[in-house]
PDB file of C-alpha atoms and ligand atoms in Angstrom:
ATOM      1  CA  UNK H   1      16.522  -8.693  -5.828  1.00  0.00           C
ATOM      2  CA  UNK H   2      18.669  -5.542  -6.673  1.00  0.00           C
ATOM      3  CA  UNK H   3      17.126  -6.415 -10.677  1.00  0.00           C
ATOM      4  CA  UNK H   4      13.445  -6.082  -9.207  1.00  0.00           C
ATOM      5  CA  UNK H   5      14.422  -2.694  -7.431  1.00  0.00           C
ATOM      6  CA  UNK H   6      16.134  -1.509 -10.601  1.00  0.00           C
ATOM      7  CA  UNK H   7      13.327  -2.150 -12.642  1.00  0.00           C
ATOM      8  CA  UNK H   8      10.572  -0.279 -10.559  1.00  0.00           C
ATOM      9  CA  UNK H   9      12.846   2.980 -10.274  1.00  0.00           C
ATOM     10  CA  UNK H  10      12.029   2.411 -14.293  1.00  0.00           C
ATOM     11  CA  UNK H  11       8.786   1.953 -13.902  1.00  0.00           C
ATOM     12  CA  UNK H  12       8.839   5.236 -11.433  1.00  0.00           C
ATOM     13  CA  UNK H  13      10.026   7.378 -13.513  1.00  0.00           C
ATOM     14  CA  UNK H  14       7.862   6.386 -16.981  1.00  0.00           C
ATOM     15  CA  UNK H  15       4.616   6.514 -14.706  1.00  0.00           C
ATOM     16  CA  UNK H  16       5.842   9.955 -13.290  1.00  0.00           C
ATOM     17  CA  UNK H  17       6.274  10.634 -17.152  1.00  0.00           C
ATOM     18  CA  UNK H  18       2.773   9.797 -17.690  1.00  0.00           C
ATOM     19  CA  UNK H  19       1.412  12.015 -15.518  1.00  0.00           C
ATOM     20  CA  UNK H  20       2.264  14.899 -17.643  1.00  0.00           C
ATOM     21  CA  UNK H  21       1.631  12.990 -21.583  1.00  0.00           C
ATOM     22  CA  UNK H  22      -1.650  10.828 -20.603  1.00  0.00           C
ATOM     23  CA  UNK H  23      -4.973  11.674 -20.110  1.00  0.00           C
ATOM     24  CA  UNK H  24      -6.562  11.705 -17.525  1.00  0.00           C
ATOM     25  CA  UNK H  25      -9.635  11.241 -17.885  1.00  0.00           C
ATOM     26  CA  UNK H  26     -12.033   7.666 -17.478  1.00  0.00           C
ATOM     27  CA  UNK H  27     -11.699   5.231 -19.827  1.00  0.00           C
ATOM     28  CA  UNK H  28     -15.048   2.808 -20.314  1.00  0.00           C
ATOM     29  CA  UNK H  29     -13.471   0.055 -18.703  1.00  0.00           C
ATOM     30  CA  UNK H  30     -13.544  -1.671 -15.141  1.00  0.00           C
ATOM     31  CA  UNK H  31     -10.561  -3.286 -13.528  1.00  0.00           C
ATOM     32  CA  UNK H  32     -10.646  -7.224 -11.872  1.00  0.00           C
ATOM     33  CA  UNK H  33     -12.325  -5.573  -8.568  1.00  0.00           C
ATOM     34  CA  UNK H  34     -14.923  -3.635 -11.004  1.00  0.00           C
ATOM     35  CA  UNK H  35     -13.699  -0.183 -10.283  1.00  0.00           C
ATOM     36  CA  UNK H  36     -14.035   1.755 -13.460  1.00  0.00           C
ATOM     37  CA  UNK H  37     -10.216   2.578 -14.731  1.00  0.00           C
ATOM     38  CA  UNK H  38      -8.553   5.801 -15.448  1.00  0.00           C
ATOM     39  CA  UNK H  39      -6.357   5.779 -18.496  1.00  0.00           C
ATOM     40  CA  UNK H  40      -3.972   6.536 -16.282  1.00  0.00           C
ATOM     41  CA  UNK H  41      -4.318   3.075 -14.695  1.00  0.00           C
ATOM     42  CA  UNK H  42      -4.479   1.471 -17.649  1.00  0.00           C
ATOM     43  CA  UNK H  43      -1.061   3.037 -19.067  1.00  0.00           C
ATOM     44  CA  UNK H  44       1.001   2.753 -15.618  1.00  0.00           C
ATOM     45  CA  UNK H  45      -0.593  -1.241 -15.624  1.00  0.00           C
ATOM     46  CA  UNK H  46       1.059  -1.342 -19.028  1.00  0.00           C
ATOM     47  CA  UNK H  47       4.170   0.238 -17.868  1.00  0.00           C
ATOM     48  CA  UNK H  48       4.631  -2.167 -14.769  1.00  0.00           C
ATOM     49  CA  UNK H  49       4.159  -5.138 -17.263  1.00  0.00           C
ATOM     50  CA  UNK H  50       6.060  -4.208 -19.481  1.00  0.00           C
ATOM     51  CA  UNK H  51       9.246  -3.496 -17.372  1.00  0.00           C
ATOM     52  CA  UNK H  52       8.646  -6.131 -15.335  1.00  0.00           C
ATOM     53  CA  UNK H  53       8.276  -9.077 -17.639  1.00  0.00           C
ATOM     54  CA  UNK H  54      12.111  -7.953 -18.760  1.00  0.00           C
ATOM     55  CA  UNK H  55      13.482  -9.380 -15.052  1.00  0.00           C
ATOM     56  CA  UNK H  56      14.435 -12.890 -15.500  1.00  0.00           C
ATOM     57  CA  UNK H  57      14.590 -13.387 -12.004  1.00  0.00           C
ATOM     58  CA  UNK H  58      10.457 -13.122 -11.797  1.00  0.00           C
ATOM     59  CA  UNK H  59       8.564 -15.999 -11.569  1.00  0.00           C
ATOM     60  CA  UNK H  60       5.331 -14.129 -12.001  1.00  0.00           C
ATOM     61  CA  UNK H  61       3.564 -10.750 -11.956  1.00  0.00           C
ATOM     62  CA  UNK H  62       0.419 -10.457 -10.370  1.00  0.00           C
ATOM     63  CA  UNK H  63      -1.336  -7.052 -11.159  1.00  0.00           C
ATOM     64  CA  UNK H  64      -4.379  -5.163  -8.861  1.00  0.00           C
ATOM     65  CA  UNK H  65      -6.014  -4.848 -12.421  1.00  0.00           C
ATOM     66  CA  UNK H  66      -5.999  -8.022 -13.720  1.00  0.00           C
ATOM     67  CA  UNK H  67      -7.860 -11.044 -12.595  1.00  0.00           C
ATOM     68  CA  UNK H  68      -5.085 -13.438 -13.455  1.00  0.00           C
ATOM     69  CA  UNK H  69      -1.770 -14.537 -12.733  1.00  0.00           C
ATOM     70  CA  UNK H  70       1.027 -13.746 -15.765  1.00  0.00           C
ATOM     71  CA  UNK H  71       4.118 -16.465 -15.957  1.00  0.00           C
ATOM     72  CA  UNK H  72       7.412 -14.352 -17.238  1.00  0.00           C
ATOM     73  CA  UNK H  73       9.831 -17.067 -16.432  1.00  0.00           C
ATOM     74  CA  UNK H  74       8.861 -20.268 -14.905  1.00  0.00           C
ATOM     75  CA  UNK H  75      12.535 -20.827 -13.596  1.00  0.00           C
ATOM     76  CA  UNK H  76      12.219 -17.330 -12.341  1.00  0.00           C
ATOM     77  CA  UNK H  77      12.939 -16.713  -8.292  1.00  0.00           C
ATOM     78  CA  UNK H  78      10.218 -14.177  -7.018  1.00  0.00           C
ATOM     79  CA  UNK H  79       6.730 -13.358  -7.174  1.00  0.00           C
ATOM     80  CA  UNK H  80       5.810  -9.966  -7.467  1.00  0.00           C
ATOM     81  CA  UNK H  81       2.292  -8.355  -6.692  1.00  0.00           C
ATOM     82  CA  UNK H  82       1.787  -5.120  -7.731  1.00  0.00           C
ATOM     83  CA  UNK H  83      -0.878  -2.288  -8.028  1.00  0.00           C
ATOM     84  CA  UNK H  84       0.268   0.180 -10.589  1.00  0.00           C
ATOM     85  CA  UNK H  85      -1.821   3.644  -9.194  1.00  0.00           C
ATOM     86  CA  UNK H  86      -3.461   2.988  -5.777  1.00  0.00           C
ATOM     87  CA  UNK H  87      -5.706   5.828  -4.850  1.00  0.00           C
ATOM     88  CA  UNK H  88      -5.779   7.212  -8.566  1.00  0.00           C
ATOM     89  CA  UNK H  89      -8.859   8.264  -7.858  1.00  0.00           C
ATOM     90  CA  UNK H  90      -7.377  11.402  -6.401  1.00  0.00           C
ATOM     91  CA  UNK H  91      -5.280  12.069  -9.679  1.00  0.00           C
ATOM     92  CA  UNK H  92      -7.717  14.214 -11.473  1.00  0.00           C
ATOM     93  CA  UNK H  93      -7.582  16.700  -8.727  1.00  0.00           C
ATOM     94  CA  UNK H  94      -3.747  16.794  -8.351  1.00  0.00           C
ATOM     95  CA  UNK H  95      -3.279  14.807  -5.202  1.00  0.00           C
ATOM     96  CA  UNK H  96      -0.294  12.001  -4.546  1.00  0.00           C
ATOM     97  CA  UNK H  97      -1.031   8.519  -5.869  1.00  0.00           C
ATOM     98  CA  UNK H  98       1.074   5.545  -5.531  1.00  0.00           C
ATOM     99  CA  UNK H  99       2.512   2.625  -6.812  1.00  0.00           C
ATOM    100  CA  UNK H 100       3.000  -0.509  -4.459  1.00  0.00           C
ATOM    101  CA  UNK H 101       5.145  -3.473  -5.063  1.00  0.00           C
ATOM    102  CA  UNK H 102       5.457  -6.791  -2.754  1.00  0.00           C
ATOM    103  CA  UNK H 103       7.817  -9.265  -3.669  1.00  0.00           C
ATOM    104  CA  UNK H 104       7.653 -13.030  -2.708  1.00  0.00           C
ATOM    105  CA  UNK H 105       9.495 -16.315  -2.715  1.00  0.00           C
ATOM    106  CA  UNK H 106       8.437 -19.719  -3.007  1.00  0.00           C
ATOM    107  CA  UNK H 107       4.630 -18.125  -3.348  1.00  0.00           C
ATOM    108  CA  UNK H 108       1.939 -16.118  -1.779  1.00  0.00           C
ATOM    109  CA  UNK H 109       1.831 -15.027   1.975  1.00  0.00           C
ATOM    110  CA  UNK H 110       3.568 -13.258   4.567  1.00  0.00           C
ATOM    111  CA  UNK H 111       6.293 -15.758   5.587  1.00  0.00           C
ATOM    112  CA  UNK H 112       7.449 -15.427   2.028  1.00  0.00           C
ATOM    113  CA  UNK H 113       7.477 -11.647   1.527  1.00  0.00           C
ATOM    114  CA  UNK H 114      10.854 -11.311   1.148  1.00  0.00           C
ATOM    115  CA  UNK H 115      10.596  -6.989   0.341  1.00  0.00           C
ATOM    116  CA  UNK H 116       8.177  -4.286  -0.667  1.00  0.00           C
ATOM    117  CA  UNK H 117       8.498  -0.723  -1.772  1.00  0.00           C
ATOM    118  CA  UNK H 118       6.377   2.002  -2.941  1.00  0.00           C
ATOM    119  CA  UNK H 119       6.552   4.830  -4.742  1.00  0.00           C
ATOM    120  CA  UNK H 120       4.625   8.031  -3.906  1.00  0.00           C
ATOM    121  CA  UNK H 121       4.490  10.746  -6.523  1.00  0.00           C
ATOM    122  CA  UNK H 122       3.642  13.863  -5.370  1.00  0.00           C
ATOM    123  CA  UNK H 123       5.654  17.476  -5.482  1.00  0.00           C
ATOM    124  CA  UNK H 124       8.538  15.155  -5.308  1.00  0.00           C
ATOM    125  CA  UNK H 125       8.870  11.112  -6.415  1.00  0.00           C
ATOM    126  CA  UNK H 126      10.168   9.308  -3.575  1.00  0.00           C
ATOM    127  CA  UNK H 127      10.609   5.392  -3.145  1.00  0.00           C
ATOM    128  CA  UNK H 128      10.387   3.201   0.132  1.00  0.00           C
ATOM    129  CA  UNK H 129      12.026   0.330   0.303  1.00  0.00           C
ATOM    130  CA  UNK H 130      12.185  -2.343   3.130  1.00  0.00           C
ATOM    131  CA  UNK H 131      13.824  -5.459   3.572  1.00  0.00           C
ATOM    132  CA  UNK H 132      15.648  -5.864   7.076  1.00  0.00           C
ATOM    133  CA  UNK H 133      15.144  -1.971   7.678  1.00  0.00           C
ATOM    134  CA  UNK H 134      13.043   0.667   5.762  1.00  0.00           C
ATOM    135  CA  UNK H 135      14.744   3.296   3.510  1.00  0.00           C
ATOM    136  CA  UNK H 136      13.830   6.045   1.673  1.00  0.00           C
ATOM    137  CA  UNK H 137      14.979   7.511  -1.794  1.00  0.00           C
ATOM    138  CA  UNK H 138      14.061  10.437  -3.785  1.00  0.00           C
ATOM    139  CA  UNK H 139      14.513  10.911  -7.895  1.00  0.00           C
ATOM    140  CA  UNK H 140      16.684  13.774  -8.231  1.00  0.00           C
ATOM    141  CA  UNK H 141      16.600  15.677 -11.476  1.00  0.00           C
ATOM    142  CA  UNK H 142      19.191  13.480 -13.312  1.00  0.00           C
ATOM    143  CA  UNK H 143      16.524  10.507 -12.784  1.00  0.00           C
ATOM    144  CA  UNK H 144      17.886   8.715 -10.293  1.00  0.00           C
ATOM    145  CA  UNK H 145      17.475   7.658  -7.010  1.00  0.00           C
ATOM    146  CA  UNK H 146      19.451   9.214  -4.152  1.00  0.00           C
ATOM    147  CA  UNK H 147      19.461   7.626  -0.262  1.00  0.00           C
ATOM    148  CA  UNK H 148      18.058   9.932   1.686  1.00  0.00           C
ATOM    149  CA  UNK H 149      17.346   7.983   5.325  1.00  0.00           C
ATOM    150  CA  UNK H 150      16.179   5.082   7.067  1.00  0.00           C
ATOM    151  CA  UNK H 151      12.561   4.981   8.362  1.00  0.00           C
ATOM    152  CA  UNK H 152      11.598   4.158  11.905  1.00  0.00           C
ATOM    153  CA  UNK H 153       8.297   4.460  13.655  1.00  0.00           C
ATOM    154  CA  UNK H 154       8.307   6.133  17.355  1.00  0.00           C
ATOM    155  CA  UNK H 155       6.659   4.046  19.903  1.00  0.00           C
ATOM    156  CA  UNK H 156       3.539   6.588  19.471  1.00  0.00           C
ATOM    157  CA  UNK H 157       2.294   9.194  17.335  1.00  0.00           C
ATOM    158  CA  UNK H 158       0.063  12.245  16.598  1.00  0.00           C
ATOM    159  CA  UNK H 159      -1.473  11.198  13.561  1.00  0.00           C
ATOM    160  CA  UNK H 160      -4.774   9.688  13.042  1.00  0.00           C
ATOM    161  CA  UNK H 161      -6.031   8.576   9.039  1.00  0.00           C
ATOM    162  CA  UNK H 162      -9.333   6.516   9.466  1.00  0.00           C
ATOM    163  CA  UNK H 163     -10.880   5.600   6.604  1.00  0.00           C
ATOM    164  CA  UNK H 164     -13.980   3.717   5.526  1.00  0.00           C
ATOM    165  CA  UNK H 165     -17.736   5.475   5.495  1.00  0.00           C
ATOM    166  CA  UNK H 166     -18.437   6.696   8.807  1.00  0.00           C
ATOM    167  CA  UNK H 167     -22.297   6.192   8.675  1.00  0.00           C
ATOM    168  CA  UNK H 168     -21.490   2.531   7.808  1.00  0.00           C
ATOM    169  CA  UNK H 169     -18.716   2.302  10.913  1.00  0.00           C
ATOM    170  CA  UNK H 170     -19.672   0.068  14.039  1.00  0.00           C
ATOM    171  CA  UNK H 171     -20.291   1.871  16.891  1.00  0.00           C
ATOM    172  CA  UNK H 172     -17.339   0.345  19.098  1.00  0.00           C
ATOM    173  CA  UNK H 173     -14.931   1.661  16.016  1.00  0.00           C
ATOM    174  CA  UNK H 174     -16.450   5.313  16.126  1.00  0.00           C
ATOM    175  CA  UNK H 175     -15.836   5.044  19.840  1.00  0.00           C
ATOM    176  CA  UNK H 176     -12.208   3.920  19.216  1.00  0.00           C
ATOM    177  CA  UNK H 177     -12.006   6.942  16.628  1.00  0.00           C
ATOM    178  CA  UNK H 178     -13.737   9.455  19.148  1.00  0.00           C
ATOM    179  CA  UNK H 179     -11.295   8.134  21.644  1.00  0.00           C
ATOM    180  CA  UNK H 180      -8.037   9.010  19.544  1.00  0.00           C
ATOM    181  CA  UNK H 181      -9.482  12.603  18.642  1.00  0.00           C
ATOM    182  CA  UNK H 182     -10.480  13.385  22.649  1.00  0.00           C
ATOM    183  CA  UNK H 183      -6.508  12.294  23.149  1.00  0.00           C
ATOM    184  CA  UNK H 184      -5.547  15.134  20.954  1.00  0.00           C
ATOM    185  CA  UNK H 185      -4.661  13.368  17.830  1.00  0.00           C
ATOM    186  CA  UNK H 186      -4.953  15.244  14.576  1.00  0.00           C
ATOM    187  CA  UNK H 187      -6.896  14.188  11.667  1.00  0.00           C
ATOM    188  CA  UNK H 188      -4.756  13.379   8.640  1.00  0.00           C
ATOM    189  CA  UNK H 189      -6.607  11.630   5.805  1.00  0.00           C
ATOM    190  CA  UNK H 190      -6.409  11.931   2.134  1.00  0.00           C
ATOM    191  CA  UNK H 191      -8.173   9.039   0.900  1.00  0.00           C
ATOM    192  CA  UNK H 192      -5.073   7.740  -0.665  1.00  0.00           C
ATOM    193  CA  UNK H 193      -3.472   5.138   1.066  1.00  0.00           C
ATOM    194  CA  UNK H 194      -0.032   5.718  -0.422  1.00  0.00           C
ATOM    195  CA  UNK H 195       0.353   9.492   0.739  1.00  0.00           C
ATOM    196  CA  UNK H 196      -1.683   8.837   3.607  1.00  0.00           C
ATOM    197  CA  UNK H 197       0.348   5.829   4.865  1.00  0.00           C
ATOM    198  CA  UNK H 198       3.568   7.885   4.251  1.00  0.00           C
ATOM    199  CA  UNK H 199       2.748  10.814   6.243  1.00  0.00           C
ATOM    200  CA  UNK H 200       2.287   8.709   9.429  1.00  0.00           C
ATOM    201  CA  UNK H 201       5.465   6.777   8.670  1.00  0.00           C
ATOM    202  CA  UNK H 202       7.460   9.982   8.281  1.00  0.00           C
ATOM    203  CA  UNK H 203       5.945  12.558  10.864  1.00  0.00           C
ATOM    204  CA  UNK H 204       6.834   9.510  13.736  1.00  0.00           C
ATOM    205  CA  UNK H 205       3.536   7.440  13.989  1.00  0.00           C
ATOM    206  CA  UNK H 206      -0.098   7.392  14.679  1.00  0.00           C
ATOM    207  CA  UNK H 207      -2.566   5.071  13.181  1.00  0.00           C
ATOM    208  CA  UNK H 208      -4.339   4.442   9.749  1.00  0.00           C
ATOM    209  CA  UNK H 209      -7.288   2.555   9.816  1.00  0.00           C
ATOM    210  CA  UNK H 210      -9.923   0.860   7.117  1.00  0.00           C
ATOM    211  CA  UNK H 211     -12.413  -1.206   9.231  1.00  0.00           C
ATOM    212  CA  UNK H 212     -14.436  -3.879   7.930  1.00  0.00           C
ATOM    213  CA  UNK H 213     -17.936  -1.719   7.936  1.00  0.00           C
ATOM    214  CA  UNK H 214     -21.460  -2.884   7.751  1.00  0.00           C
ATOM    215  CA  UNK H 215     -21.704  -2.025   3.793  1.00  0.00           C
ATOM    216  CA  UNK H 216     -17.950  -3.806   3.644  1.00  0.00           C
ATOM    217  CA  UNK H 217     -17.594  -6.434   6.677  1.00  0.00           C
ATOM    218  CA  UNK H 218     -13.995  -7.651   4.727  1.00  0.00           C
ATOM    219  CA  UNK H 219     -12.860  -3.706   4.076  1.00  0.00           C
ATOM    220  CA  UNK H 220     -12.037  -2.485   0.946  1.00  0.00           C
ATOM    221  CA  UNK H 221      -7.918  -2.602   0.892  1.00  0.00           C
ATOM    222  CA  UNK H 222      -6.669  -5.542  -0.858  1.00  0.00           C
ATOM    223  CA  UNK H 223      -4.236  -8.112   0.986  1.00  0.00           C
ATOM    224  CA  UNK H 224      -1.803  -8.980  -1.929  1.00  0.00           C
ATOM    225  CA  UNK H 225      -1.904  -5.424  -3.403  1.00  0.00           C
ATOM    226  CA  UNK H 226      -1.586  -2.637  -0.521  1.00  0.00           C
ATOM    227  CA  UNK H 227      -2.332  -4.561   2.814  1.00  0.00           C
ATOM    228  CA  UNK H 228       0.651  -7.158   2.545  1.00  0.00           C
ATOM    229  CA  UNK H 229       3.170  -4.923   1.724  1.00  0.00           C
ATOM    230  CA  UNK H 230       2.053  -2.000   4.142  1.00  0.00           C
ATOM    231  CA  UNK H 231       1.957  -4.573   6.734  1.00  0.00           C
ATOM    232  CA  UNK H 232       6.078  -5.417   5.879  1.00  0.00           C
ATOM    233  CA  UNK H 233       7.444  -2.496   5.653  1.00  0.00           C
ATOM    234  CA  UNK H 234       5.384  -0.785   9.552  1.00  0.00           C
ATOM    235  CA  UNK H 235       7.015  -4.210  10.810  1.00  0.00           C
ATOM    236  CA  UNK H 236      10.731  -3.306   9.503  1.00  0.00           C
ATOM    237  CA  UNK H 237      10.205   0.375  10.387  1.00  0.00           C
ATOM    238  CA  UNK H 238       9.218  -0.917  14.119  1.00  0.00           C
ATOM    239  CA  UNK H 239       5.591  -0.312  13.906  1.00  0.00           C
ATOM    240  CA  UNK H 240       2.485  -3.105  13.879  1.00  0.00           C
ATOM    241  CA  UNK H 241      -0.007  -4.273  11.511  1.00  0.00           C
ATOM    242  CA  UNK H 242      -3.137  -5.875  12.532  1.00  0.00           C
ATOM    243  CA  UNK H 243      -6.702  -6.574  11.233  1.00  0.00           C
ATOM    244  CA  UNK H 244      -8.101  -5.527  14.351  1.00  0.00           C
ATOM    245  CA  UNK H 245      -7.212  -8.868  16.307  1.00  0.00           C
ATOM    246  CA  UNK H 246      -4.580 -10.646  14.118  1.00  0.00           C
ATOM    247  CA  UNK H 247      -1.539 -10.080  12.676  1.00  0.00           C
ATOM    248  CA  UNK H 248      -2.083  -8.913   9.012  1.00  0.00           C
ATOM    249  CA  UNK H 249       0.808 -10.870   7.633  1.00  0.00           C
ATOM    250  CA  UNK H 250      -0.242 -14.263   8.974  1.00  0.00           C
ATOM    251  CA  UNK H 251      -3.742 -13.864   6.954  1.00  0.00           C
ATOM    252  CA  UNK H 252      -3.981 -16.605   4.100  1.00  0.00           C
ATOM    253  CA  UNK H 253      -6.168 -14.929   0.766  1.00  0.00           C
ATOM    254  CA  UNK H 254      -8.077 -17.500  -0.898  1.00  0.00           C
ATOM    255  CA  UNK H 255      -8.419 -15.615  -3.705  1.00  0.00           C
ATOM    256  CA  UNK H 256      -5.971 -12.970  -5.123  1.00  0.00           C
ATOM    257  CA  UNK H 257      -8.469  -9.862  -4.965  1.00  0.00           C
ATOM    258  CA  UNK H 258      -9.520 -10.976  -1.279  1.00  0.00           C
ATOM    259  CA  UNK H 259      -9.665  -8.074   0.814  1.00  0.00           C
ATOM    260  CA  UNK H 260      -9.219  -6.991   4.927  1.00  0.00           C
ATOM    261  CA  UNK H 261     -10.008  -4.890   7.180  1.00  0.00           C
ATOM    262  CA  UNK H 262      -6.450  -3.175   8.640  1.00  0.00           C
ATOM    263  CA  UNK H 263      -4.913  -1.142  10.994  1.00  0.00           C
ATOM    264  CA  UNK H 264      -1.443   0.102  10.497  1.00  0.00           C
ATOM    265  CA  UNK H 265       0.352   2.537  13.274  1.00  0.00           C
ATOM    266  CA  UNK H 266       3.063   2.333  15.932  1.00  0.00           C
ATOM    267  CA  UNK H 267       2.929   0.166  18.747  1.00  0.00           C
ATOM    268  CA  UNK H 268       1.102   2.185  21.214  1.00  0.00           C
ATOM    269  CA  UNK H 269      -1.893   2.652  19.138  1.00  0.00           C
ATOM    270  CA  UNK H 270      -2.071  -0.357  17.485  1.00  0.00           C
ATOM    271  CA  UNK H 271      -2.602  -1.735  21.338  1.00  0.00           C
ATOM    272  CA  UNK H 272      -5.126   0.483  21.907  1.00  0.00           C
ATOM    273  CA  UNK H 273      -6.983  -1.178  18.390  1.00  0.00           C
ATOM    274  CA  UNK H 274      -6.728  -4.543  19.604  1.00  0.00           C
ATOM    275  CA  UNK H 275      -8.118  -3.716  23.172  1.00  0.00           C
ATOM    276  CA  UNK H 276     -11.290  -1.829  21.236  1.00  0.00           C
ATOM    277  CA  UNK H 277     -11.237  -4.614  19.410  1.00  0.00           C
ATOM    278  CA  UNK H 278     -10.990  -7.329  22.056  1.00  0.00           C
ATOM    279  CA  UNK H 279     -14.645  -8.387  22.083  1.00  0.00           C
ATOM    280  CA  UNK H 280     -15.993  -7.531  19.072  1.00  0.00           C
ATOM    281  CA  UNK H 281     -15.901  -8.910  15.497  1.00  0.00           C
TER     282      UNK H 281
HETATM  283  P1  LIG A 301      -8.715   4.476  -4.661  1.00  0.00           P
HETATM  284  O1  LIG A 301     -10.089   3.855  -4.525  1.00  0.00           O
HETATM  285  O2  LIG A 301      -8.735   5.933  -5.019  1.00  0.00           O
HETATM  286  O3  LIG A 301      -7.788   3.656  -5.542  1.00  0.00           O
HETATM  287  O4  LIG A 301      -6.953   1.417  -3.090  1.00  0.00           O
HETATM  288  C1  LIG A 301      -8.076   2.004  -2.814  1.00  0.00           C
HETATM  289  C2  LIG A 301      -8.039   3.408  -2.255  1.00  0.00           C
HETATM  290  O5  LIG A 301      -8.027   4.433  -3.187  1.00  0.00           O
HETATM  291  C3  LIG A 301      -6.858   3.658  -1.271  1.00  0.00           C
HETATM  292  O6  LIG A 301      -5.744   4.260  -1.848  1.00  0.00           O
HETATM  293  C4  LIG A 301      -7.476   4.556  -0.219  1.00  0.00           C
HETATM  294  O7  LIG A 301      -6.881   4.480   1.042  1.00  0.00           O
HETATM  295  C5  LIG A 301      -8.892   4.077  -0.185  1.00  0.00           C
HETATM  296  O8  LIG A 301      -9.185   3.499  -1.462  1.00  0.00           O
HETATM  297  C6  LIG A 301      -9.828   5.209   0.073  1.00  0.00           C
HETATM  298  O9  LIG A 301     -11.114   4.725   0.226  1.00  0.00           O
HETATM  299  P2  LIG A 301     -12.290   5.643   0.831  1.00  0.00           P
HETATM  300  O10 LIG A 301     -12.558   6.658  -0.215  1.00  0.00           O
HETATM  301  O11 LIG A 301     -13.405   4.692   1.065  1.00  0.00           O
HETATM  302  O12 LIG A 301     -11.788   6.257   2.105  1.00  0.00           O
END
């Protein structure tokens, strides 16, 4: 495992790299989920690949912006899912992005998710990783990664990120939003999942939220590429994970680009989503 960690700090600090060298402007393509790509996307997809294909120990490399499944080593160990730059949308205006890793064994769901980590680059480049706890690094200016703490959730928070197209919510999930916001919660929402994820996780708790909507009944997140791995790591830092009912890791994709609605927080709040949530759906 320590290889697959080693490798993304790479891939951390050439993407970071690229930030400053690429372009960024749109390129005329469209990823596997037909979102039109950055150039950025395309050169951090490159980057992951390419680092990643030199770990023996991977099995195979599944990427957010391809439609298929690559074999590096068929006597490899883990699986590795991966989106390069989630929320890169918000990279033309200067606002933290993401990378987001999950790493399997003996294939594709949430019993097998042995770790996952992200990487959030903003003022700073910092790197989560969880396995049996949740720790946090930072890239210091010699390019590597320093331990700075462990990461646990309180029981509740402040915070409240909700995402998704409010005039396409269902009314019972506007109530469950209005309901947070009379309780003196504090909007924090960036439309990137990455920064906006790791705010909540380090200011305590609170609760991000993309609903299935009536444009998007299934969400927009993707399980194997941010909702699986968020889902690990709120578990290991204490918190829950839930797609309004059920427990996001014990959801089965049928297809790798399958997508959910989810709700990540700290306990107290994700209680209060499953009691909106009791009789609807
Ligand atoms: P983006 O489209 O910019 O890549 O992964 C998709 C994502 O960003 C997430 O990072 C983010 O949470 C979400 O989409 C934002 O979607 P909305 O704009 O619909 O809120």
């Amino acid at each position: 495992m320590i290889e697959v960690i080693e490798a993304i700090e790479k891939i951390a600090i050439r993407i970071k790299g690229a930030f400053i060298e690429e372009d960024i402007s749109y390129s005329n393509t469209i990823n596997a989920t037909g979102d039109v790509q950055l150039k950025l996307d395309i050169k951090s997809d490159l980057i992951v690949e390419e680092e990643l294909s030199k770990v023996y120990t991977l099995k195979e490399i599944i990427s957010e912006e391809k439609e298929h499944i690559l074999t590096i080593n068929p006597d490899g160990k883990y699986t590795i899912a991966y989106d390069p730059l989630d929320g890169s949308s918000l990279a033309d205006v200067n606002l933290s992005v993401g990378s987001i890793f999950g790493i399997y064994e003996d294939g594709i769901s949430g019993e097998n998710l042995k770790a996952a980590v992200y990487v959030i680059y903003g003022p700073r480049v910092e790197m989560v990783v969880a396995r049996d706890t949740v720790e946090m690094y930072k890239l210091g200016t010699n390019n590597k990664f320093k331990f700075l703490n462990r990461i646990m959730l309180n029981e509740k928070g402040k915070l409240n990120a909700p995402g998704g197209t409010q005039q396409y919510w269902r009314a019972y999930h506007k109530k469950m939003i209005d309901t947070l916001f009379s309780r003196g919660y504090r909007l924090r929402y960036s439309g990137g999942m990455v920064p906006d994820l790791h705010q909540i996780l380090l200011k305590g708790g609170g609760l991000f939220s993309y609903p299935g909507t009536i444009d998007k009944p299934k969400g927009k997140l993707r399980m194997l590429f941010e909702v699986f791995p968020f889902a690990f790591i709120y578990e290991k830092a204490g918190g829950k994970a839930i797609d309004g009912k059920k427990r996001l890791l014990d959801l089965i994709p049928t297809h790798i680009h399958d997508t959910t609605p989810c709700f990540f927080g700290s306990n107290e709040e994700i209680e209060f989503v499953k009691k909106s949530y009791k009789d609807e759906l």
